mmCIF file with all atom_site columns, C-alpha atoms in Angstrom:
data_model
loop_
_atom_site.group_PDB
_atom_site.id
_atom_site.type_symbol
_atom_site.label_atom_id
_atom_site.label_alt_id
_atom_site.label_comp_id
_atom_site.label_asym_id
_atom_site.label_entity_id
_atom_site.label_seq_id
_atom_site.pdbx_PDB_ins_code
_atom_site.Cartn_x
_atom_site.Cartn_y
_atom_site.Cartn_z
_atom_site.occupancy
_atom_site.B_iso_or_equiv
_atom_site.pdbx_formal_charge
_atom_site.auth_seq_id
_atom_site.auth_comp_id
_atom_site.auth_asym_id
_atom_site.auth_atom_id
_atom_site.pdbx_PDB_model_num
ATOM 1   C CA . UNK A 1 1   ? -42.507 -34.197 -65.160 1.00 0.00 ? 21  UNK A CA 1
ATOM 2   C CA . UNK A 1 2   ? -43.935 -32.314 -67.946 1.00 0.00 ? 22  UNK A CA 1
ATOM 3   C CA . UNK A 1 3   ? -42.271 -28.805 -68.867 1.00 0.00 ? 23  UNK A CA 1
ATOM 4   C CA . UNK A 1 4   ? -43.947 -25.441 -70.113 1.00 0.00 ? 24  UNK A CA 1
ATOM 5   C CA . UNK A 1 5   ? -42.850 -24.959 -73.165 1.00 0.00 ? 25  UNK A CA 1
ATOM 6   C CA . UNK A 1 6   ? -42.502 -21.342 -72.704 1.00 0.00 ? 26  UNK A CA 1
ATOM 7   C CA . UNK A 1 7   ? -41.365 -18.792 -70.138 1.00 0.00 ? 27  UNK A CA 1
ATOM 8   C CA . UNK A 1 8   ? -41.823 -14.862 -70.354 1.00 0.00 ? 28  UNK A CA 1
ATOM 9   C CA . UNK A 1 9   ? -38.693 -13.138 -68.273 1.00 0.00 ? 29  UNK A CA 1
ATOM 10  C CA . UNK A 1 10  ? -40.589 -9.905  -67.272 1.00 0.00 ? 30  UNK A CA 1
ATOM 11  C CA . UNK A 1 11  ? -37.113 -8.425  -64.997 1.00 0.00 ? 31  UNK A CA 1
ATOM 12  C CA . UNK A 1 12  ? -39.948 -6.579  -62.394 1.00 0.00 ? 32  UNK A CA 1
ATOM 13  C CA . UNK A 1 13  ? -36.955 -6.328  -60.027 1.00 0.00 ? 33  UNK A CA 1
ATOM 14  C CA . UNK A 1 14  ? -35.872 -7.535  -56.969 1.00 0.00 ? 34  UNK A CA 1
ATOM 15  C CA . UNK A 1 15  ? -37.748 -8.941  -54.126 1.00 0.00 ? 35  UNK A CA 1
ATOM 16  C CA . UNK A 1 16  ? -36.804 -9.401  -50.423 1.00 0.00 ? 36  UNK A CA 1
ATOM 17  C CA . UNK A 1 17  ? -35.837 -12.798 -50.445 1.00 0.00 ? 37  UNK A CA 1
ATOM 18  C CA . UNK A 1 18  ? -33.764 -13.276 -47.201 1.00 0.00 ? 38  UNK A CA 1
ATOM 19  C CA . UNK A 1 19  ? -32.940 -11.332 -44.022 1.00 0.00 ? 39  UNK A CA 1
ATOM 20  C CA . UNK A 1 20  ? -32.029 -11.391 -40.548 1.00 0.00 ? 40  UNK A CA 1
ATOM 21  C CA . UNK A 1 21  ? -34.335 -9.158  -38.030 1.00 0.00 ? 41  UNK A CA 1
ATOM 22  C CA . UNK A 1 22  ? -34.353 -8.280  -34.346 1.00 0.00 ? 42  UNK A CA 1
ATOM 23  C CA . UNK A 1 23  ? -37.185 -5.927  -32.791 1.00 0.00 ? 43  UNK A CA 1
ATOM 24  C CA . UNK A 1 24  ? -36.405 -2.786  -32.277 1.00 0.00 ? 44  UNK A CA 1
ATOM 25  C CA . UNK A 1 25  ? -36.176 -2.399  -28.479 1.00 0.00 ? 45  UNK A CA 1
ATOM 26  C CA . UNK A 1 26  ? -34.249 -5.861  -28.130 1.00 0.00 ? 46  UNK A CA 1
ATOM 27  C CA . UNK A 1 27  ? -31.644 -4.391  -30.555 1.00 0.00 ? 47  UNK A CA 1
ATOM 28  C CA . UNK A 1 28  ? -31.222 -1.413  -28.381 1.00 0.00 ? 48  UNK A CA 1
ATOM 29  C CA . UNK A 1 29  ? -30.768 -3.581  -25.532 1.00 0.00 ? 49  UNK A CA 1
ATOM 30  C CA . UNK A 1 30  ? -27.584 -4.965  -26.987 1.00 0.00 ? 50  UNK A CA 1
ATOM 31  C CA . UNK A 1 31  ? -24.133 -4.080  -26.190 1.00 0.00 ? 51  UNK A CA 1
ATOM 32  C CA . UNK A 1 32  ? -22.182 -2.700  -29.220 1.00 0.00 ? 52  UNK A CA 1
ATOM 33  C CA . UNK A 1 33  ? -20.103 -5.545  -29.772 1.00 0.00 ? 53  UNK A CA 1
ATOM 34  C CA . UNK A 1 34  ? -23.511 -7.842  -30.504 1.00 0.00 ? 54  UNK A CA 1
ATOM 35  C CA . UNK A 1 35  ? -24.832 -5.468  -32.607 1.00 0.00 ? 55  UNK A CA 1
ATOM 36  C CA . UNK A 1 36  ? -21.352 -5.619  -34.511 1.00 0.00 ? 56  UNK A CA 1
ATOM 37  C CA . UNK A 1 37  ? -21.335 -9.335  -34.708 1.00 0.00 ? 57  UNK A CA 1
ATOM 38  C CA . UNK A 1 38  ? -25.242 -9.368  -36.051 1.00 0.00 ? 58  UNK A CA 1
ATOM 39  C CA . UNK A 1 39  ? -24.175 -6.940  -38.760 1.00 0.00 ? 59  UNK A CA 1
ATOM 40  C CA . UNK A 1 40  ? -20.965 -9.160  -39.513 1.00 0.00 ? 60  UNK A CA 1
ATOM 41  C CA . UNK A 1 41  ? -23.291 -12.257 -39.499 1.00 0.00 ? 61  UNK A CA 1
ATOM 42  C CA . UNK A 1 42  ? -26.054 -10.544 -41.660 1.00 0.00 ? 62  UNK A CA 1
ATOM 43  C CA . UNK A 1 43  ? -23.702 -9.890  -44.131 1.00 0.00 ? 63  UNK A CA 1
ATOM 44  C CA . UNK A 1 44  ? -22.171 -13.070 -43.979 1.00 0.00 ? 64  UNK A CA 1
ATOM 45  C CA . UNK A 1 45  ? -25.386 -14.738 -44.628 1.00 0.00 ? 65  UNK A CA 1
ATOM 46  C CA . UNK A 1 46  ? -26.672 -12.392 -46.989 1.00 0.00 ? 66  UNK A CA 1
ATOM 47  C CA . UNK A 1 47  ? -23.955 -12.836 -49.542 1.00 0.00 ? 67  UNK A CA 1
ATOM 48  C CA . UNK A 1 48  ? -24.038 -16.811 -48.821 1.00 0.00 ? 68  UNK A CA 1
ATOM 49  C CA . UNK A 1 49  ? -28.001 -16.932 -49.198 1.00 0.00 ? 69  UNK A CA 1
ATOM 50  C CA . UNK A 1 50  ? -27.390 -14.682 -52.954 1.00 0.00 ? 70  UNK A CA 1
ATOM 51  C CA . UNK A 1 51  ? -24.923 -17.081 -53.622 1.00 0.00 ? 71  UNK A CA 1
ATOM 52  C CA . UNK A 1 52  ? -27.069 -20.496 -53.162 1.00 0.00 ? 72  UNK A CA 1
ATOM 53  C CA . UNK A 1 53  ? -30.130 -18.791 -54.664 1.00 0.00 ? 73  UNK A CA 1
ATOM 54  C CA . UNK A 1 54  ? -28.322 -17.638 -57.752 1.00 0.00 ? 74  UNK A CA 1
ATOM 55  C CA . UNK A 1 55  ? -26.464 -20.981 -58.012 1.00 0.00 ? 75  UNK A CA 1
ATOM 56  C CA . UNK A 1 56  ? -30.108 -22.833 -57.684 1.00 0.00 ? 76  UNK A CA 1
ATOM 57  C CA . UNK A 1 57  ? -31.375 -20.392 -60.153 1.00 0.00 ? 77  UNK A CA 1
ATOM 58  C CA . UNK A 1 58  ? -28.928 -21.057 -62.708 1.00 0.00 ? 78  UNK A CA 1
ATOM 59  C CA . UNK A 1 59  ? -29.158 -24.951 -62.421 1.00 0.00 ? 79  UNK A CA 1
ATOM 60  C CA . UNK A 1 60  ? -32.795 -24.853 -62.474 1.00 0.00 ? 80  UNK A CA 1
ATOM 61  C CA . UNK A 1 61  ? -32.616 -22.594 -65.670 1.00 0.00 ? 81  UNK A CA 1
ATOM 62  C CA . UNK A 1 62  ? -30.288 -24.648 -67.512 1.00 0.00 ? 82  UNK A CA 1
ATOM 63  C CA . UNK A 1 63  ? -32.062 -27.870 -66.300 1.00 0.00 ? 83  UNK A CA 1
ATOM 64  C CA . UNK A 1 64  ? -35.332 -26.620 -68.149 1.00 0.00 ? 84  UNK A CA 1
ATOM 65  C CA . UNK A 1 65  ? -33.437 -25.185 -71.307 1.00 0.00 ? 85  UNK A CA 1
ATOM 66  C CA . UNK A 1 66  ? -32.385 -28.800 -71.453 1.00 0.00 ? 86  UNK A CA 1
ATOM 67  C CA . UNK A 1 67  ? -35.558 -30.029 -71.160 1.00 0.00 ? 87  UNK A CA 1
ATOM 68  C CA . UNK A 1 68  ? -36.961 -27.972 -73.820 1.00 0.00 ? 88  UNK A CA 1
ATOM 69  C CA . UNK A 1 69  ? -38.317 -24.705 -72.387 1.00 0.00 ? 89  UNK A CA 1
ATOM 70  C CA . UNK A 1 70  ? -38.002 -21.494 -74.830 1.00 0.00 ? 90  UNK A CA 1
ATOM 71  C CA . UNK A 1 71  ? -37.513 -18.102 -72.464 1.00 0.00 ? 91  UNK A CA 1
ATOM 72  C CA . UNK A 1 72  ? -38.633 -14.895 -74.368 1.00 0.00 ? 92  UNK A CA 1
ATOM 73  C CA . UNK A 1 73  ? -37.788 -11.450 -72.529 1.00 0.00 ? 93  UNK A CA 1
ATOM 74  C CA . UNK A 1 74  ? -40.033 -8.680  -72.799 1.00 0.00 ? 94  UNK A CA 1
ATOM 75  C CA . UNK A 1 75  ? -39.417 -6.375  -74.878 1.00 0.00 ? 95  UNK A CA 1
ATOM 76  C CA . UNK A 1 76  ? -38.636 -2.623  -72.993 1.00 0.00 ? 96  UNK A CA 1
ATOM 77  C CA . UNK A 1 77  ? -41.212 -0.819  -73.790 1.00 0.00 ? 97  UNK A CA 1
ATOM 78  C CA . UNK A 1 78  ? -43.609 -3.553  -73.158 1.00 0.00 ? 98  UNK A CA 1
ATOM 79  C CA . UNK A 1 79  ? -41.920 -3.895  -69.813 1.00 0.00 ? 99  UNK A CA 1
ATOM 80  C CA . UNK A 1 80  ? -42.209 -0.173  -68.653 1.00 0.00 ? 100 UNK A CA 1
ATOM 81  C CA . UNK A 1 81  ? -45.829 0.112   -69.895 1.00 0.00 ? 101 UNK A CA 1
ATOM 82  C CA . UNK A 1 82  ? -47.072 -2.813  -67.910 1.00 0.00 ? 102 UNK A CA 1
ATOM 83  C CA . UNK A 1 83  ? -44.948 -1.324  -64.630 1.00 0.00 ? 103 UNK A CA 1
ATOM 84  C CA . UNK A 1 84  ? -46.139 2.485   -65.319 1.00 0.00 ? 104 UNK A CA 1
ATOM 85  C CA . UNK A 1 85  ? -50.250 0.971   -65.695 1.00 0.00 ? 105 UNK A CA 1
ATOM 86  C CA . UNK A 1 86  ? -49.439 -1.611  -62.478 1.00 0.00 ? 106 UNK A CA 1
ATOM 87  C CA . UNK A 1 87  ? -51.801 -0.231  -59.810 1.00 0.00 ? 107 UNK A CA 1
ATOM 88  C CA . UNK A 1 88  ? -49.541 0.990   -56.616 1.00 0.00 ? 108 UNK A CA 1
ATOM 89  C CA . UNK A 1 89  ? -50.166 -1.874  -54.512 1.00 0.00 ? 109 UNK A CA 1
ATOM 90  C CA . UNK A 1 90  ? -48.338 0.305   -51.606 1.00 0.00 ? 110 UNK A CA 1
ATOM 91  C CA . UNK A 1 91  ? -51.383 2.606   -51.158 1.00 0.00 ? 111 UNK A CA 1
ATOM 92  C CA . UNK A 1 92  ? -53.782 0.287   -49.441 1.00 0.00 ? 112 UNK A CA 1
ATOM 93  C CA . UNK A 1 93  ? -51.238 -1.219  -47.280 1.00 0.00 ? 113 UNK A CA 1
ATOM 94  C CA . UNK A 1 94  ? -49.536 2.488   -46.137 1.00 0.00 ? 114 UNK A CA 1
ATOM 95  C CA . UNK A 1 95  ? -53.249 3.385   -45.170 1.00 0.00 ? 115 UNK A CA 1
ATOM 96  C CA . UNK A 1 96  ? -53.956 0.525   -43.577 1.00 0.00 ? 116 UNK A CA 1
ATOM 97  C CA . UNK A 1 97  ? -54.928 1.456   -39.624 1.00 0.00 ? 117 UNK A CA 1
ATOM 98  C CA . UNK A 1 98  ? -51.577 0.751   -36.974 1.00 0.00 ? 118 UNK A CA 1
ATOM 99  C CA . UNK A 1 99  ? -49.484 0.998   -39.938 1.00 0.00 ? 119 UNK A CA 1
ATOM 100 C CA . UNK A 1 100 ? -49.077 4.943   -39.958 1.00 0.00 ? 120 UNK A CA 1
ATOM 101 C CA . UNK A 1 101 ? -45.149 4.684   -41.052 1.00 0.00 ? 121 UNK A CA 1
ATOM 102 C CA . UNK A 1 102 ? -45.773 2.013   -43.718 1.00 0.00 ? 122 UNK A CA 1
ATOM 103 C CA . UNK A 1 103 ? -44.977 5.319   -45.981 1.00 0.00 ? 123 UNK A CA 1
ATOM 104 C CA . UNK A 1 104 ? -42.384 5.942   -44.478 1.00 0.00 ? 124 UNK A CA 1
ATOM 105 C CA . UNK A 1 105 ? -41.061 2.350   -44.084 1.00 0.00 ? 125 UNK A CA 1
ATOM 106 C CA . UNK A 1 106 ? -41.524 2.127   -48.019 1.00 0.00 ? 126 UNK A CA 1
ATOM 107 C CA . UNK A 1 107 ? -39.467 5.083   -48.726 1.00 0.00 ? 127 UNK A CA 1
ATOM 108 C CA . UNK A 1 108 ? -36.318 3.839   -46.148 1.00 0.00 ? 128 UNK A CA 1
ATOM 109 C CA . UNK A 1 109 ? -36.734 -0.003  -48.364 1.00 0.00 ? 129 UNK A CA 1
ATOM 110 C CA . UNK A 1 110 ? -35.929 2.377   -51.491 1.00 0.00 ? 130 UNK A CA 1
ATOM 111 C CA . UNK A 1 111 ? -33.210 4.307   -50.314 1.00 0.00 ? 131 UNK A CA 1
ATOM 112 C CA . UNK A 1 112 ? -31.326 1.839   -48.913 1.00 0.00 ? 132 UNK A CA 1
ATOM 113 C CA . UNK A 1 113 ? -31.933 -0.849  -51.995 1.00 0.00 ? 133 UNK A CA 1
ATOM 114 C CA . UNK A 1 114 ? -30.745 2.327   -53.641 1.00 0.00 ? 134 UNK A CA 1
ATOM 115 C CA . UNK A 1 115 ? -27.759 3.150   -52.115 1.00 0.00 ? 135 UNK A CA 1
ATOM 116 C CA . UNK A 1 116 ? -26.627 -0.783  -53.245 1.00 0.00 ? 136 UNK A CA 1
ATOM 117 C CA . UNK A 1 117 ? -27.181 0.049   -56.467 1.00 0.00 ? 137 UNK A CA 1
ATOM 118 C CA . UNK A 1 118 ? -30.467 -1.052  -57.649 1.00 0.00 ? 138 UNK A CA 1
ATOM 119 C CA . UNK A 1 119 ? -32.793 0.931   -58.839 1.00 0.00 ? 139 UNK A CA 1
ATOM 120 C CA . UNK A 1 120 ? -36.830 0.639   -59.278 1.00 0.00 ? 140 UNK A CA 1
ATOM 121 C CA . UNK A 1 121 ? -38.603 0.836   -62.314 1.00 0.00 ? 141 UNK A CA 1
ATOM 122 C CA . UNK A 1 122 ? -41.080 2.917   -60.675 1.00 0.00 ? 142 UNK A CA 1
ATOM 123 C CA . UNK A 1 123 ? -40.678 4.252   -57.519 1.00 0.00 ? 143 UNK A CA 1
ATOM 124 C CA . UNK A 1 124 ? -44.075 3.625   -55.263 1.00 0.00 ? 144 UNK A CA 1
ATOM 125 C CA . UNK A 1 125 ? -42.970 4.937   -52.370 1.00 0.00 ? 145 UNK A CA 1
ATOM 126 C CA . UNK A 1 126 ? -42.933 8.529   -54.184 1.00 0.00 ? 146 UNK A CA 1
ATOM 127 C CA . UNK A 1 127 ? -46.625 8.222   -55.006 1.00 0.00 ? 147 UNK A CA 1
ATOM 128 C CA . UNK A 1 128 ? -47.860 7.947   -51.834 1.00 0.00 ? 148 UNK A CA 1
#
């Protein structure tokens, strides 16, 4: 039941943490109005899953600040060195053979993580 006494908060971003997913040629199968109710479900239990895992988050946080733990952030330019040296870990995967639109993939994940506001301290998909 011991706890760390410390805990670096390095802010990387976000990760994909919860989704709903149907393959491609069932999707197309599907009428309109149950592609309509999957979107109205997947946003339903996107904002409830954000909800829980921020609400976990928070209790877990202030659980160990109780307990003793010491967060430090890191500083900016600490941060943004660390993320500019980080290898692109996108490279070997988009090359990997039967995965010829992993690039391609990558770069639709950013635009659309994008166009909800978030934005990527480096943008990997751009180096491949």
């Amino acid at each position: 039941d011991e706890v760390a006494p410390n805990a670096l908060l390095v802010d990387f971003g976000a990760m994909l943490v919860g989704a709903l997913a149907v393959n491609r040629n069932r999707w197309e199968a599907f009428p309109e109005s149950v592609r309509e109710a999957f979107g109205k479900g997947a946003a339903a239990y996107g904002a409830a899953y954000a909800a829980d895992l921020k609400a976990r988050s928070d209790t877990s946080r202030a659980d160990l600040l109780a307990r003793g733990m010491k967060y430090t952030t890191l500083p900016e330019a600490d941060r943004a060195g660390w993320i500019a040296n980080l290898p692109n870990p996108a490279k070997d995967w988009s090359a990997t053979p039967g995965n010829e639109t992993g690039a391609e993939a990558l770069g639709a994940y950013y635009e659309q993580v994008a166009a909800r506001g978030f934005h990527f301290a480096r943008n990997f998909a751009a180096e491949l």
